[in-house]
PDB file of C-alpha atoms in Angstrom:
ATOM      1  CA  ASP A   6     -12.908  12.632  -4.425  1.00 55.00           C
ATOM      2  CA  ALA A   7     -14.184  11.391  -1.092  1.00 65.00           C
ATOM      3  CA  GLY A   8     -13.601  13.990   1.600  1.00 92.00           C
ATOM      4  CA  ILE A   9     -10.749  12.362   3.455  1.00 96.00           C
ATOM      5  CA  THR A  10      -7.632  14.096   4.673  1.00 97.00           C
ATOM      6  CA  GLN A  11      -4.672  12.733   6.564  1.00 98.00           C
ATOM      7  CA  SER A  12      -2.139  14.609   8.630  1.00 97.00           C
ATOM      8  CA  PRO A  13       0.730  14.846   8.627  1.00 98.00           C
ATOM      9  CA  ARG A  14       1.484  13.696   5.077  1.00 97.00           C
ATOM     10  CA  HIS A  15       5.103  13.003   5.913  1.00 97.00           C
ATOM     11  CA  LYS A  16       6.842  12.423   9.196  1.00 97.00           C
ATOM     12  CA  VAL A  17      10.308  11.391  10.294  1.00 98.00           C
ATOM     13  CA  THR A  18      10.725  10.381  13.896  1.00 97.00           C
ATOM     14  CA  GLU A  19      13.105   8.486  16.137  1.00 97.00           C
ATOM     15  CA  THR A  20      12.739   5.069  17.695  1.00 97.00           C
ATOM     16  CA  GLY A  21      10.935   5.189  20.998  1.00 97.00           C
ATOM     17  CA  THR A  22       9.001   8.403  20.402  1.00 96.00           C
ATOM     18  CA  PRO A  23       5.195   8.531  20.345  1.00 96.00           C
ATOM     19  CA  VAL A  24       3.507   9.377  17.064  1.00 97.00           C
ATOM     20  CA  THR A  25      -0.116  10.203  16.282  1.00 98.00           C
ATOM     21  CA  LEU A  26      -1.583  10.218  12.801  1.00 98.00           C
ATOM     22  CA  ARG A  27      -4.915  11.833  12.103  1.00 98.00           C
ATOM     23  CA  CYS A  28      -7.618  10.958   9.629  1.00 98.00           C
ATOM     24  CA  HIS A  29     -10.443  13.399   9.046  1.00 98.00           C
ATOM     25  CA  GLN A  30     -13.560  12.831   6.926  1.00 97.00           C
ATOM     26  CA  THR A  31     -16.350  15.117   5.826  1.00 96.00           C
ATOM     27  CA  GLU A  32     -18.614  12.352   4.486  1.00 93.00           C
ATOM     28  CA  ASN A  33     -20.206  11.317   7.801  1.00 93.00           C
ATOM     29  CA  HIS A  34     -19.415   7.673   7.023  1.00 94.00           C
ATOM     30  CA  ARG A  35     -19.797   5.159   9.795  1.00 94.00           C
ATOM     31  CA  TYR A  36     -16.705   3.038   9.252  1.00 95.00           C
ATOM     32  CA  MET A  37     -13.103   4.209   9.316  1.00 97.00           C
ATOM     33  CA  TYR A  38      -9.999   2.108   8.786  1.00 97.00           C
ATOM     34  CA  TRP A  39      -6.252   2.372   9.251  1.00 98.00           C
ATOM     35  CA  TYR A  40      -4.018   0.346   6.934  1.00 97.00           C
ATOM     36  CA  ARG A  41      -0.316   0.131   6.357  1.00 97.00           C
ATOM     37  CA  GLN A  42       1.238  -0.503   2.963  1.00 96.00           C
ATOM     38  CA  ASP A  43       4.642  -2.094   2.594  1.00 94.00           C
ATOM     39  CA  PRO A  44       6.507  -3.453  -0.436  1.00 88.00           C
ATOM     40  CA  GLY A  45       5.596  -7.067  -1.129  1.00 83.00           C
ATOM     41  CA  HIS A  46       2.451  -6.893   0.953  1.00 85.00           C
ATOM     42  CA  GLY A  47      -1.081  -5.916   0.171  1.00 83.00           C
ATOM     43  CA  LEU A  48      -2.688  -3.302   2.330  1.00 92.00           C
ATOM     44  CA  ARG A  49      -2.902  -4.683   5.847  1.00 94.00           C
ATOM     45  CA  LEU A  50      -5.506  -3.650   8.349  1.00 95.00           C
ATOM     46  CA  ILE A  51      -4.265  -2.192  11.624  1.00 97.00           C
ATOM     47  CA  HIS A  52      -7.501  -1.142  13.333  1.00 97.00           C
ATOM     48  CA  TYR A  53     -10.928  -0.055  12.273  1.00 96.00           C
ATOM     49  CA  SER A  54     -13.875   1.744  13.798  1.00 96.00           C
ATOM     50  CA  TYR A  55     -17.568   1.026  13.335  1.00 94.00           C
ATOM     51  CA  GLY A  56     -18.798   4.040  15.232  1.00 93.00           C
ATOM     52  CA  VAL A  57     -17.816   6.674  17.765  1.00 95.00           C
ATOM     53  CA  LYS A  58     -15.804   4.975  20.513  1.00 93.00           C
ATOM     54  CA  ASP A  59     -16.269   1.592  18.774  1.00 95.00           C
ATOM     55  CA  THR A  60     -13.068   0.075  17.442  1.00 96.00           C
ATOM     56  CA  ASP A  61     -11.651  -3.340  16.660  1.00 95.00           C
ATOM     57  CA  LYS A  62      -8.264  -4.817  15.879  1.00 94.00           C
ATOM     58  CA  GLY A  63      -7.008  -5.836  12.491  1.00 93.00           C
ATOM     59  CA  GLU A  64      -4.323  -8.322  11.512  1.00 90.00           C
ATOM     60  CA  VAL A  65      -1.332  -6.095  12.379  1.00 95.00           C
ATOM     61  CA  SER A  66      -2.528  -4.207  15.460  1.00 96.00           C
ATOM     62  CA  ASP A  67       0.428  -4.859  17.778  1.00 96.00           C
ATOM     63  CA  GLY A  68       2.161  -1.607  18.711  1.00 96.00           C
ATOM     64  CA  TYR A  69      -0.757   0.564  17.584  1.00 98.00           C
ATOM     65  CA  SER A  70      -3.763   2.067  19.306  1.00 97.00           C
ATOM     66  CA  VAL A  71      -6.661   4.089  17.939  1.00 98.00           C
ATOM     67  CA  SER A  72      -9.328   6.438  19.144  1.00 97.00           C
ATOM     68  CA  ARG A  73     -12.498   7.828  17.671  1.00 97.00           C
ATOM     69  CA  SER A  74     -14.192  10.464  19.784  1.00 96.00           C
ATOM     70  CA  LYS A  75     -16.065  12.075  16.880  1.00 96.00           C
ATOM     71  CA  THR A  76     -17.550  10.658  13.691  1.00 96.00           C
ATOM     72  CA  GLU A  77     -15.184  12.665  11.532  1.00 97.00           C
ATOM     73  CA  ASP A  78     -11.859  11.889  13.234  1.00 98.00           C
ATOM     74  CA  PHE A  79      -9.937   8.649  13.632  1.00 98.00           C
ATOM     75  CA  LEU A  80      -6.523   8.788  15.294  1.00 98.00           C
ATOM     76  CA  LEU A  81      -3.777   6.205  15.041  1.00 98.00           C
ATOM     77  CA  THR A  82      -1.114   6.246  17.765  1.00 98.00           C
ATOM     78  CA  LEU A  83       2.217   4.529  17.890  1.00 97.00           C
ATOM     79  CA  GLU A  84       3.014   4.635  21.592  1.00 93.00           C
ATOM     80  CA  SER A  85       6.712   3.981  21.064  1.00 96.00           C
ATOM     81  CA  ALA A  86       7.696   3.934  17.431  1.00 97.00           C
ATOM     82  CA  THR A  87       9.987   1.210  16.095  1.00 97.00           C
ATOM     83  CA  SER A  88      11.823   0.948  12.784  1.00 97.00           C
ATOM     84  CA  SER A  89       9.477  -1.860  11.722  1.00 97.00           C
ATOM     85  CA  GLN A  90       6.662   0.697  11.738  1.00 98.00           C
ATOM     86  CA  THR A  91       8.276   2.638   8.929  1.00 98.00           C
ATOM     87  CA  SER A  92       5.563   2.464   6.304  1.00 97.00           C
ATOM     88  CA  VAL A  93       2.925   4.328   4.372  1.00 97.00           C
ATOM     89  CA  TYR A  94      -0.292   4.582   6.351  1.00 98.00           C
ATOM     90  CA  PHE A  95      -3.668   4.935   4.698  1.00 98.00           C
ATOM     91  CA  CYS A  96      -6.971   5.828   6.204  1.00 98.00           C
ATOM     92  CA  ALA A  97     -10.181   4.663   4.541  1.00 97.00           C
ATOM     93  CA  ILE A  98     -13.867   5.312   5.075  1.00 96.00           C
ATOM     94  CA  ARG A  99     -16.976   3.345   4.248  1.00 93.00           C
ATOM     95  CA  ASP A 100     -20.658   3.739   4.818  1.00 86.00           C
ATOM     96  CA  ALA A 101     -22.896   0.891   5.905  1.00 77.00           C
ATOM     97  CA  ASP A 102     -24.475   0.552   2.462  1.00 74.00           C
ATOM     98  CA  PRO A 103     -23.209   0.670  -0.206  1.00 71.00           C
ATOM     99  CA  ASN A 104     -19.912  -0.960   0.650  1.00 81.00           C
ATOM    100  CA  GLU A 105     -17.529   1.229  -1.312  1.00 88.00           C
ATOM    101  CA  GLN A 106     -14.386   1.953   0.653  1.00 91.00           C
ATOM    102  CA  PHE A 107     -12.511   5.163  -0.166  1.00 94.00           C
ATOM    103  CA  PHE A 108      -8.953   5.989   0.747  1.00 96.00           C
ATOM    104  CA  GLY A 109      -7.134   9.071   1.906  1.00 96.00           C
ATOM    105  CA  PRO A 110      -3.873  10.315   0.376  1.00 96.00           C
ATOM    106  CA  GLY A 111      -1.623   8.522   2.878  1.00 97.00           C
ATOM    107  CA  THR A 112       1.034   9.413   5.444  1.00 97.00           C
ATOM    108  CA  ARG A 113       4.618   8.370   4.878  1.00 97.00           C
ATOM    109  CA  LEU A 114       6.209   7.626   8.244  1.00 98.00           C
ATOM    110  CA  THR A 115       9.905   6.985   8.702  1.00 98.00           C
ATOM    111  CA  VAL A 116      11.201   5.762  12.042  1.00 97.00           C
ATOM    112  CA  LEU A 117      14.966   6.138  12.400  1.00 96.00           C
TER     113      LEU A 117
ATOM    114  CA  GLY B   9      -6.733 -16.754   7.244  1.00 62.00           C
ATOM    115  CA  GLU B  10      -8.204 -15.064   4.232  1.00 70.00           C
ATOM    116  CA  SER B  11      -5.997 -14.097   1.362  1.00 74.00           C
ATOM    117  CA  VAL B  12      -6.203 -12.355  -1.953  1.00 79.00           C
ATOM    118  CA  GLY B  13      -3.578 -12.829  -4.631  1.00 73.00           C
ATOM    119  CA  LEU B  14      -2.840 -11.494  -8.076  1.00 64.00           C
ATOM    120  CA  HIS B  15      -1.522 -13.656 -10.838  1.00 65.00           C
ATOM    121  CA  LEU B  16       1.032 -11.308 -12.372  1.00 82.00           C
ATOM    122  CA  PRO B  17       3.104  -8.687 -10.588  1.00 87.00           C
ATOM    123  CA  THR B  18       3.677  -6.750 -13.815  1.00 91.00           C
ATOM    124  CA  LEU B  19       1.870  -6.339 -17.108  1.00 93.00           C
ATOM    125  CA  SER B  20       2.865  -4.351 -20.195  1.00 95.00           C
ATOM    126  CA  VAL B  21       0.401  -3.537 -22.963  1.00 96.00           C
ATOM    127  CA  GLN B  22       0.418  -1.423 -26.092  1.00 97.00           C
ATOM    128  CA  GLU B  23      -1.638   1.731 -26.059  1.00 97.00           C
ATOM    129  CA  GLY B  24      -5.049   0.979 -27.504  1.00 96.00           C
ATOM    130  CA  ASP B  25      -4.989  -2.705 -26.613  1.00 96.00           C
ATOM    131  CA  ASN B  26      -7.196  -4.246 -23.945  1.00 96.00           C
ATOM    132  CA  SER B  27      -5.727  -5.133 -20.556  1.00 96.00           C
ATOM    133  CA  ILE B  28      -6.784  -7.979 -18.312  1.00 96.00           C
ATOM    134  CA  ILE B  29      -5.697  -8.168 -14.686  1.00 95.00           C
ATOM    135  CA  ASN B  30      -6.562 -11.229 -12.644  1.00 94.00           C
ATOM    136  CA  CYS B  31      -7.114 -11.848  -8.960  1.00 93.00           C
ATOM    137  CA  ALA B  32      -7.878 -14.898  -6.815  1.00 92.00           C
ATOM    138  CA  TYR B  33      -9.462 -14.928  -3.397  1.00 91.00           C
ATOM    139  CA  SER B  34      -9.606 -17.648  -0.776  1.00 89.00           C
ATOM    140  CA  ASN B  35     -12.839 -17.117   1.126  1.00 88.00           C
ATOM    141  CA  SER B  36     -15.876 -18.514  -0.642  1.00 86.00           C
ATOM    142  CA  ALA B  37     -18.065 -16.507   1.750  1.00 87.00           C
ATOM    143  CA  SER B  38     -16.747 -13.171   0.427  1.00 90.00           C
ATOM    144  CA  ASP B  39     -19.725 -11.252  -0.859  1.00 90.00           C
ATOM    145  CA  TYR B  40     -18.260  -8.036  -2.213  1.00 93.00           C
ATOM    146  CA  PHE B  41     -15.203  -7.102  -4.255  1.00 94.00           C
ATOM    147  CA  ILE B  42     -13.504  -3.883  -5.294  1.00 94.00           C
ATOM    148  CA  TRP B  43     -10.836  -3.013  -7.841  1.00 96.00           C
ATOM    149  CA  TYR B  44      -8.500  -0.134  -7.048  1.00 95.00           C
ATOM    150  CA  LYS B  45      -5.981   1.853  -9.058  1.00 96.00           C
ATOM    151  CA  GLN B  46      -2.991   3.332  -7.287  1.00 96.00           C
ATOM    152  CA  GLU B  47      -0.639   5.809  -8.859  1.00 95.00           C
ATOM    153  CA  SER B  48       2.780   6.461  -7.422  1.00 92.00           C
ATOM    154  CA  GLY B  49       2.643   8.508  -4.236  1.00 91.00           C
ATOM    155  CA  LYS B  50      -1.148   8.513  -4.073  1.00 93.00           C
ATOM    156  CA  GLY B  51      -3.862   6.682  -2.216  1.00 94.00           C
ATOM    157  CA  PRO B  52      -5.793   3.832  -3.841  1.00 95.00           C
ATOM    158  CA  GLN B  53      -8.571   5.060  -6.094  1.00 95.00           C
ATOM    159  CA  PHE B  54     -11.856   3.161  -6.324  1.00 94.00           C
ATOM    160  CA  ILE B  55     -12.484   1.917  -9.880  1.00 95.00           C
ATOM    161  CA  ILE B  56     -15.381  -0.514  -9.808  1.00 96.00           C
ATOM    162  CA  ASP B  57     -17.035  -2.973  -7.486  1.00 95.00           C
ATOM    163  CA  ILE B  58     -19.148  -6.095  -7.785  1.00 96.00           C
ATOM    164  CA  ARG B  59     -21.365  -8.045  -5.425  1.00 94.00           C
ATOM    165  CA  SER B  60     -21.290 -11.815  -5.257  1.00 92.00           C
ATOM    166  CA  ASN B  61     -24.775 -12.104  -6.742  1.00 93.00           C
ATOM    167  CA  MET B  62     -23.423 -10.761 -10.036  1.00 96.00           C
ATOM    168  CA  ASP B  63     -21.076 -12.260 -12.646  1.00 96.00           C
ATOM    169  CA  LYS B  64     -20.221  -9.101 -14.530  1.00 97.00           C
ATOM    170  CA  ARG B  65     -20.341  -5.387 -14.080  1.00 97.00           C
ATOM    171  CA  GLN B  66     -19.352  -2.673 -16.507  1.00 97.00           C
ATOM    172  CA  GLY B  67     -18.179   0.845 -16.002  1.00 94.00           C
ATOM    173  CA  GLN B  68     -16.563   3.388 -18.229  1.00 93.00           C
ATOM    174  CA  ARG B  69     -13.928   1.404 -20.211  1.00 96.00           C
ATOM    175  CA  VAL B  70     -13.710  -1.148 -17.383  1.00 97.00           C
ATOM    176  CA  THR B  71     -15.426  -4.459 -16.806  1.00 98.00           C
ATOM    177  CA  VAL B  72     -15.159  -6.710 -13.778  1.00 97.00           C
ATOM    178  CA  LEU B  73     -15.878 -10.419 -14.077  1.00 97.00           C
ATOM    179  CA  LEU B  74     -16.501 -12.638 -11.086  1.00 97.00           C
ATOM    180  CA  ASN B  75     -16.250 -16.442 -11.180  1.00 95.00           C
ATOM    181  CA  LYS B  76     -17.343 -17.707  -7.794  1.00 93.00           C
ATOM    182  CA  THR B  77     -16.814 -21.336  -8.739  1.00 93.00           C
ATOM    183  CA  VAL B  78     -13.056 -20.895  -8.953  1.00 93.00           C
ATOM    184  CA  LYS B  79     -12.907 -17.813  -6.727  1.00 93.00           C
ATOM    185  CA  HIS B  80     -11.478 -15.647  -9.448  1.00 94.00           C
ATOM    186  CA  LEU B  81     -11.927 -11.997 -10.291  1.00 94.00           C
ATOM    187  CA  SER B  82     -10.698 -10.077 -13.305  1.00 96.00           C
ATOM    188  CA  LEU B  83     -10.530  -6.458 -14.384  1.00 97.00           C
ATOM    189  CA  GLN B  84     -10.655  -5.662 -18.070  1.00 97.00           C
ATOM    190  CA  ILE B  85      -9.620  -2.232 -19.304  1.00 97.00           C
ATOM    191  CA  ALA B  86     -10.648  -1.425 -22.857  1.00 97.00           C
ATOM    192  CA  ALA B  87      -8.481   0.648 -25.188  1.00 97.00           C
ATOM    193  CA  THR B  88      -5.755   1.095 -22.592  1.00 97.00           C
ATOM    194  CA  GLN B  89      -4.296   4.596 -22.412  1.00 96.00           C
ATOM    195  CA  PRO B  90      -1.013   5.933 -20.968  1.00 96.00           C
ATOM    196  CA  GLY B  91      -2.973   7.394 -18.066  1.00 96.00           C
ATOM    197  CA  ASP B  92      -3.964   3.862 -17.095  1.00 97.00           C
ATOM    198  CA  SER B  93      -0.400   3.075 -16.064  1.00 97.00           C
ATOM    199  CA  ALA B  94      -0.558   2.342 -12.344  1.00 96.00           C
ATOM    200  CA  VAL B  95      -0.736  -0.484  -9.832  1.00 95.00           C
ATOM    201  CA  TYR B  96      -4.075  -2.275  -9.752  1.00 95.00           C
ATOM    202  CA  PHE B  97      -5.261  -4.468  -6.926  1.00 92.00           C
ATOM    203  CA  CYS B  98      -8.400  -6.161  -5.845  1.00 93.00           C
ATOM    204  CA  ALA B  99     -10.013  -6.340  -2.432  1.00 93.00           C
ATOM    205  CA  SER B 100     -12.544  -8.763  -1.029  1.00 93.00           C
ATOM    206  CA  LYS B 101     -14.857  -8.111   1.862  1.00 90.00           C
ATOM    207  CA  GLY B 102     -14.653 -10.914   4.349  1.00 79.00           C
ATOM    208  CA  ALA B 103     -16.592 -11.682   7.469  1.00 71.00           C
ATOM    209  CA  GLY B 104     -17.663  -8.624   9.368  1.00 76.00           C
ATOM    210  CA  ASN B 105     -16.332  -5.322   8.176  1.00 83.00           C
ATOM    211  CA  GLN B 106     -12.812  -6.241   7.109  1.00 88.00           C
ATOM    212  CA  PHE B 107     -11.349  -6.137   3.624  1.00 90.00           C
ATOM    213  CA  TYR B 108      -8.460  -8.209   2.289  1.00 90.00           C
ATOM    214  CA  PHE B 109      -6.170  -6.895  -0.406  1.00 91.00           C
ATOM    215  CA  GLY B 110      -3.956  -8.368  -3.079  1.00 87.00           C
ATOM    216  CA  THR B 111      -0.396  -7.137  -3.597  1.00 86.00           C
ATOM    217  CA  GLY B 112      -1.111  -5.525  -6.931  1.00 90.00           C
ATOM    218  CA  THR B 113      -0.257  -5.755 -10.606  1.00 93.00           C
ATOM    219  CA  SER B 114       1.819  -2.944 -12.055  1.00 94.00           C
ATOM    220  CA  LEU B 115       0.403  -2.010 -15.456  1.00 96.00           C
ATOM    221  CA  THR B 116       2.667  -0.236 -17.938  1.00 96.00           C
ATOM    222  CA  VAL B 117       1.151   1.162 -21.106  1.00 96.00           C
ATOM    223  CA  ILE B 118       3.579   1.412 -24.006  1.00 95.00           C
ATOM    224  CA  PRO B 119       2.834   4.365 -26.323  1.00 92.00           C
TER     225      PRO B 119
END
């Protein structure tokens, strides 16, 4: 398995509170991604990073911010969580070549 | 925008039979595709990939076929086993570094 961990694995929080999810890799891959997975939808990209301090928005970035201060860590922050952000969040990594993208185990977030 | 879709949300097959899962993509410029397997409560697991300069690629018990003319991708699983029961979805790499995912086909293997 690709060396990707996510923390926490489960979290329940209340509307309006800040939440930070962490993705950690040991593969030294350049690209890191945050997706959310909801019933009836394919995985949807929130943000991704193409290097330390280099990030870009995905299709569902509103309400989320990210940071990457080290190659191995990619943080996803919900500044003020809403119930619509209840979801399963997956981190993925990819190297420049080949293109294989590998996923972490996921974080189940519930916003009450 | 780009989209990826699967033809069947569910598929049931007898153990030992072959399974075929289909996928369609919208962007003719997509140059790379991946099939994933996702078991309940787990992250997607990479199965096999194919580049757009290929029509077919084989792995262990799996084959991916790519038809660029009709923008169609399929995953064939030979001699399907109970452990193959999962959700399968395809992903296409679009412009830049983004991937687009289908919603998945839930495969059930009947013993």
